[in-house]
Amino acid sequence: CGCDSGANMNFDRLRLVSDIANFGAKTEVMLATSIPEKPGEFKRFVDVLVGDEKISVTEFKYRYAMNESRMAYILFSVEVDEDTKQKESLLARLSNAGMDTIDLSHIEAAQRHLRHLVGGRARSFTGAIPDERILEVTFPERPGALGKFLSELAPEWNVTLFHYRQTGNLETNLLIGIQIADSQFGSFQEAMEKLDYRAEEIDSTAMDAFGMFLY
């Protein structure tokens, strides 16, 4: 049988096979949206983004940036069905919600490079971000899992960093920054246990390296 063939196919290869199999059915598009930099807006953005169509999000890049405009900028990718004008419907939905969005799908430089440049150091005229914790969260890669996770965060905790890329595996790891006071960390852990998601703070050795680029 095929199990005895000795084939060596890792998850990255399986992702490639999956992408080829889906060619013509779904198209990944890259977009950039601006939203107010305040607690709860990231969750509202995700709710508008996914909508009733339950669009599949394949990528999120965001880093806290409290500047004079008080606007946050999010780079993200989603899978859409071109035959049903799903992208046009999404852009209209974001526009109606007051979320200015740029379609980067046909800008080759953005496709090749921009996703690797988003993030970096937190930009704030207020100084260090109080009570920020950097965590790695493991959750099942299935429709609704990301929204369910964010629903538990809002409005108690403010998201300051978000780095997610769909892998095609059964589980996904995302890197997230959240403002959680010491007195609230127990409540956060209970929320993760309720979801059955694993959330672990980046250890001190790793934070030495992360801190070189995040602060």
mmCIF file of C-alpha atoms in Angstrom:
data_model
loop_
_atom_site.group_PDB
_atom_site.id
_atom_site.type_symbol
_atom_site.label_atom_id
_atom_site.label_comp_id
_atom_site.label_asym_id
_atom_site.label_seq_id
_atom_site.Cartn_x
_atom_site.Cartn_y
_atom_site.Cartn_z
ATOM 1 C CA CYS A 1 0.000 0.000 0.000
ATOM 2 C CA GLY A 2 1.027 3.670 -0.202
ATOM 3 C CA CYS A 3 2.103 3.647 3.452
ATOM 4 C CA ASP A 4 4.995 1.318 2.592
ATOM 5 C CA SER A 5 6.287 3.330 -0.347
ATOM 6 C CA GLY A 6 8.935 5.141 1.676
ATOM 7 C CA ALA A 7 7.783 8.540 0.484
ATOM 8 C CA ASN A 8 9.178 11.401 2.547
ATOM 9 C CA MET A 9 6.574 14.180 2.563
ATOM 10 C CA ASN A 10 6.674 16.793 5.317
ATOM 11 C CA PHE A 11 3.980 19.318 6.194
ATOM 12 C CA ASP A 12 5.462 22.003 3.933
ATOM 13 C CA ARG A 13 5.271 19.612 0.990
ATOM 14 C CA LEU A 14 1.698 18.664 1.903
ATOM 15 C CA ARG A 15 0.820 22.368 1.946
ATOM 16 C CA LEU A 16 2.211 22.737 -1.561
ATOM 17 C CA VAL A 17 0.198 19.742 -2.780
ATOM 18 C CA SER A 18 -2.898 21.195 -1.141
ATOM 19 C CA ASP A 19 -2.342 24.575 -2.822
ATOM 20 C CA ILE A 20 -2.008 22.902 -6.202
ATOM 21 C CA ALA A 21 -5.166 20.846 -5.614
ATOM 22 C CA ASN A 22 -7.082 24.013 -4.704
ATOM 23 C CA PHE A 23 -5.902 25.966 -7.738
ATOM 24 C CA GLY A 24 -8.895 27.510 -9.457
ATOM 25 C CA ALA A 25 -11.172 26.976 -6.456
ATOM 26 C CA LYS A 26 -9.837 29.572 -4.010
ATOM 27 C CA THR A 27 -7.447 32.486 -4.419
ATOM 28 C CA GLU A 28 -5.349 34.047 -1.663
ATOM 29 C CA VAL A 29 -5.454 37.850 -1.631
ATOM 30 C CA MET A 30 -3.330 40.209 0.456
ATOM 31 C CA LEU A 31 -4.919 43.343 1.937
ATOM 32 C CA ALA A 32 -3.945 46.144 4.323
ATOM 33 C CA THR A 33 -6.486 47.817 6.620
ATOM 34 C CA SER A 34 -6.319 50.724 9.069
ATOM 35 C CA ILE A 35 -8.365 50.700 12.288
ATOM 36 C CA PRO A 36 -8.432 52.855 15.445
ATOM 37 C CA GLU A 37 -5.682 51.882 17.896
ATOM 38 C CA LYS A 38 -7.838 51.129 20.917
ATOM 39 C CA PRO A 39 -8.996 48.045 22.870
ATOM 40 C CA GLY A 40 -11.682 45.977 21.162
ATOM 41 C CA GLU A 41 -11.115 47.311 17.637
ATOM 42 C CA PHE A 42 -8.997 44.341 16.539
ATOM 43 C CA LYS A 43 -11.804 41.957 17.504
ATOM 44 C CA ARG A 44 -14.365 44.152 15.721
ATOM 45 C CA PHE A 45 -12.141 44.108 12.650
ATOM 46 C CA VAL A 46 -11.989 40.297 12.672
ATOM 47 C CA ASP A 47 -15.779 40.062 13.051
ATOM 48 C CA VAL A 48 -16.304 42.342 10.038
ATOM 49 C CA LEU A 49 -13.610 40.545 8.055
ATOM 50 C CA VAL A 50 -14.956 37.023 8.546
ATOM 51 C CA GLY A 51 -18.609 38.061 8.278
ATOM 52 C CA ASP A 52 -21.417 35.621 7.542
ATOM 53 C CA GLU A 53 -19.364 34.078 4.742
ATOM 54 C CA LYS A 54 -16.827 32.706 7.258
ATOM 55 C CA ILE A 55 -13.873 33.719 5.092
ATOM 56 C CA SER A 56 -10.690 31.753 5.792
ATOM 57 C CA VAL A 57 -7.893 33.963 7.143
ATOM 58 C CA THR A 58 -4.447 32.715 6.138
ATOM 59 C CA GLU A 59 -2.214 35.464 7.536
ATOM 60 C CA PHE A 60 -2.203 38.315 10.079
ATOM 61 C CA LYS A 61 0.598 40.818 10.780
ATOM 62 C CA TYR A 62 0.163 43.626 13.319
ATOM 63 C CA ARG A 63 2.242 45.543 15.890
ATOM 64 C CA TYR A 64 1.079 48.199 18.357
ATOM 65 C CA ALA A 65 1.784 51.708 17.079
ATOM 66 C CA MET A 66 0.387 54.520 19.224
ATOM 67 C CA ASN A 67 1.210 57.562 17.107
ATOM 68 C CA GLU A 68 -0.487 60.920 16.690
ATOM 69 C CA SER A 69 -3.038 59.506 14.243
ATOM 70 C CA ARG A 70 -3.997 56.792 16.764
ATOM 71 C CA MET A 71 -4.483 54.365 13.879
ATOM 72 C CA ALA A 72 -3.320 50.742 13.666
ATOM 73 C CA TYR A 73 -2.312 49.089 10.398
ATOM 74 C CA ILE A 74 -2.920 45.394 9.727
ATOM 75 C CA LEU A 75 -1.539 43.311 6.864
ATOM 76 C CA PHE A 76 -3.541 40.138 6.252
ATOM 77 C CA SER A 77 -4.361 37.510 3.652
ATOM 78 C CA VAL A 78 -7.605 35.618 3.057
ATOM 79 C CA GLU A 79 -8.862 32.925 0.708
ATOM 80 C CA VAL A 80 -11.695 34.073 -1.561
ATOM 81 C CA ASP A 81 -13.846 32.577 -4.278
ATOM 82 C CA GLU A 82 -13.385 34.745 -7.359
ATOM 83 C CA ASP A 83 -16.466 33.328 -9.090
ATOM 84 C CA THR A 84 -18.771 34.784 -6.413
ATOM 85 C CA LYS A 85 -17.040 38.191 -6.170
ATOM 86 C CA GLN A 86 -16.163 37.392 -2.555
ATOM 87 C CA LYS A 87 -13.238 39.835 -2.518
ATOM 88 C CA GLU A 88 -15.407 42.712 -3.723
ATOM 89 C CA SER A 89 -17.985 41.873 -1.064
ATOM 90 C CA LEU A 90 -15.287 41.846 1.619
ATOM 91 C CA LEU A 91 -13.846 45.203 0.540
ATOM 92 C CA ALA A 92 -17.320 46.743 0.589
ATOM 93 C CA ARG A 93 -18.001 45.315 4.063
ATOM 94 C CA LEU A 94 -14.764 46.776 5.462
ATOM 95 C CA SER A 95 -15.441 50.128 3.802
ATOM 96 C CA ASN A 96 -18.964 50.293 5.251
ATOM 97 C CA ALA A 97 -17.464 49.645 8.701
ATOM 98 C CA GLY A 98 -15.161 52.660 8.272
ATOM 99 C CA MET A 99 -12.039 50.509 7.828
ATOM 100 C CA ASP A 100 -9.951 51.869 4.951
ATOM 101 C CA THR A 101 -8.438 48.964 3.008
ATOM 102 C CA ILE A 102 -5.862 48.649 0.225
ATOM 103 C CA ASP A 103 -5.844 45.643 -2.119
ATOM 104 C CA LEU A 104 -2.218 44.469 -2.466
ATOM 105 C CA SER A 105 -3.026 41.319 -4.435
ATOM 106 C CA HIS A 106 -1.567 42.582 -7.711
ATOM 107 C CA ILE A 107 1.432 44.451 -6.296
ATOM 108 C CA GLU A 108 4.324 42.010 -6.743
ATOM 109 C CA ALA A 109 6.749 43.868 -4.464
ATOM 110 C CA ALA A 110 4.225 43.649 -1.613
ATOM 111 C CA GLN A 111 3.679 39.944 -2.275
ATOM 112 C CA ARG A 112 7.403 39.236 -2.175
ATOM 113 C CA HIS A 113 8.632 41.561 0.566
ATOM 114 C CA LEU A 114 6.044 43.543 2.518
ATOM 115 C CA ARG A 115 4.766 40.653 4.652
ATOM 116 C CA HIS A 116 8.297 40.199 6.014
ATOM 117 C CA LEU A 117 8.667 43.873 6.955
ATOM 118 C CA VAL A 118 5.449 44.406 8.906
ATOM 119 C CA GLY A 119 5.799 44.595 12.681
ATOM 120 C CA GLY A 120 9.103 45.444 14.282
ATOM 121 C CA ARG A 121 9.424 47.717 17.262
ATOM 122 C CA ALA A 122 6.353 49.089 19.015
ATOM 123 C CA ARG A 123 5.959 52.754 18.133
ATOM 124 C CA SER A 124 4.545 54.882 20.935
ATOM 125 C CA PHE A 125 4.919 58.405 22.265
ATOM 126 C CA THR A 126 3.823 56.974 25.638
ATOM 127 C CA GLY A 127 7.027 54.954 26.123
ATOM 128 C CA ALA A 128 7.072 51.248 27.039
ATOM 129 C CA ILE A 129 3.855 49.262 26.706
ATOM 130 C CA PRO A 130 2.592 48.594 30.260
ATOM 131 C CA ASP A 131 2.021 44.950 31.274
ATOM 132 C CA GLU A 132 2.796 43.580 27.790
ATOM 133 C CA ARG A 133 3.384 39.830 27.658
ATOM 134 C CA ILE A 134 4.598 37.993 24.546
ATOM 135 C CA LEU A 135 3.042 34.536 24.260
ATOM 136 C CA GLU A 136 2.922 31.661 21.805
ATOM 137 C CA VAL A 137 -0.575 30.213 21.490
ATOM 138 C CA THR A 138 -1.343 26.821 19.957
ATOM 139 C CA PHE A 139 -4.868 26.229 18.699
ATOM 140 C CA PRO A 140 -6.630 23.997 16.137
ATOM 141 C CA GLU A 141 -6.467 25.240 12.558
ATOM 142 C CA ARG A 142 -10.131 25.181 11.651
ATOM 143 C CA PRO A 143 -12.767 27.779 10.714
ATOM 144 C CA GLY A 144 -13.812 29.931 13.649
ATOM 145 C CA ALA A 145 -10.893 29.034 15.929
ATOM 146 C CA LEU A 146 -9.200 32.417 15.562
ATOM 147 C CA GLY A 147 -12.404 34.366 16.186
ATOM 148 C CA LYS A 148 -13.204 32.202 19.197
ATOM 149 C CA PHE A 149 -9.785 32.981 20.648
ATOM 150 C CA LEU A 150 -10.170 36.732 20.126
ATOM 151 C CA SER A 151 -13.653 36.672 21.650
ATOM 152 C CA GLU A 152 -12.120 35.477 24.915
ATOM 153 C CA LEU A 153 -9.611 38.349 24.859
ATOM 154 C CA ALA A 154 -12.003 41.224 24.148
ATOM 155 C CA PRO A 155 -12.587 43.564 25.835
ATOM 156 C CA GLU A 156 -10.591 42.569 28.938
ATOM 157 C CA TRP A 157 -7.129 42.509 27.323
ATOM 158 C CA ASN A 158 -5.595 44.682 24.638
ATOM 159 C CA VAL A 159 -3.747 43.003 21.755
ATOM 160 C CA THR A 160 -0.400 44.700 21.020
ATOM 161 C CA LEU A 161 1.173 42.230 18.582
ATOM 162 C CA PHE A 162 -0.240 39.554 16.295
ATOM 163 C CA HIS A 163 1.715 37.262 13.985
ATOM 164 C CA TYR A 164 -0.113 34.384 12.308
ATOM 165 C CA ARG A 165 0.363 32.399 9.120
ATOM 166 C CA GLN A 166 -1.784 29.435 8.113
ATOM 167 C CA THR A 167 0.252 26.227 7.863
ATOM 168 C CA GLY A 168 -2.202 23.571 6.726
ATOM 169 C CA ASN A 169 -1.384 21.516 9.825
ATOM 170 C CA LEU A 170 -3.892 20.286 12.401
ATOM 171 C CA GLU A 171 -2.652 22.916 14.855
ATOM 172 C CA THR A 172 -1.253 26.412 14.410
ATOM 173 C CA ASN A 173 1.117 28.484 16.531
ATOM 174 C CA LEU A 174 0.626 32.227 16.643
ATOM 175 C CA LEU A 175 2.741 34.840 18.378
ATOM 176 C CA ILE A 176 0.722 37.405 20.275
ATOM 177 C CA GLY A 177 1.403 40.358 22.540
ATOM 178 C CA ILE A 178 -1.256 41.166 25.156
ATOM 179 C CA GLN A 179 -1.462 43.690 27.959
ATOM 180 C CA ILE A 180 -2.202 41.558 31.026
ATOM 181 C CA ALA A 181 -1.558 42.808 34.546
ATOM 182 C CA ASP A 182 -0.161 40.300 37.039
ATOM 183 C CA SER A 183 -3.486 40.388 38.888
ATOM 184 C CA GLN A 184 -5.321 39.312 35.703
ATOM 185 C CA PHE A 185 -2.999 36.587 34.470
ATOM 186 C CA GLY A 186 -4.855 33.865 36.362
ATOM 187 C CA SER A 187 -8.091 34.881 34.607
ATOM 188 C CA PHE A 188 -6.302 34.765 31.250
ATOM 189 C CA GLN A 189 -5.021 31.240 31.933
ATOM 190 C CA GLU A 190 -8.544 30.150 32.883
ATOM 191 C CA ALA A 191 -9.853 31.543 29.580
ATOM 192 C CA MET A 192 -7.250 29.522 27.641
ATOM 193 C CA GLU A 193 -8.100 26.360 29.592
ATOM 194 C CA LYS A 194 -11.776 26.927 28.791
ATOM 195 C CA LEU A 195 -10.886 27.001 25.079
ATOM 196 C CA ASP A 196 -8.446 24.088 25.469
ATOM 197 C CA TYR A 197 -5.749 26.221 23.788
ATOM 198 C CA ARG A 198 -2.134 26.171 24.955
ATOM 199 C CA ALA A 199 -0.676 29.604 25.758
ATOM 200 C CA GLU A 200 2.909 29.919 26.979
ATOM 201 C CA GLU A 201 4.945 33.034 27.635
ATOM 202 C CA ILE A 202 8.160 33.324 25.639
ATOM 203 C CA ASP A 203 10.929 32.318 28.062
ATOM 204 C CA SER A 204 13.545 34.796 29.247
ATOM 205 C CA THR A 205 16.292 33.489 26.963
ATOM 206 C CA ALA A 206 14.105 33.830 23.871
ATOM 207 C CA MET A 207 12.862 37.237 25.037
ATOM 208 C CA ASP A 208 16.438 38.530 24.994
ATOM 209 C CA ALA A 209 16.388 37.926 21.240
ATOM 210 C CA PHE A 210 12.776 39.041 20.698
ATOM 211 C CA GLY A 211 13.433 42.214 22.651
ATOM 212 C CA MET A 212 16.137 43.234 20.180
ATOM 213 C CA PHE A 213 13.463 43.658 17.506
ATOM 214 C CA LEU A 214 10.221 44.384 19.391
ATOM 215 C CA TYR A 215 11.267 47.283 21.670
#
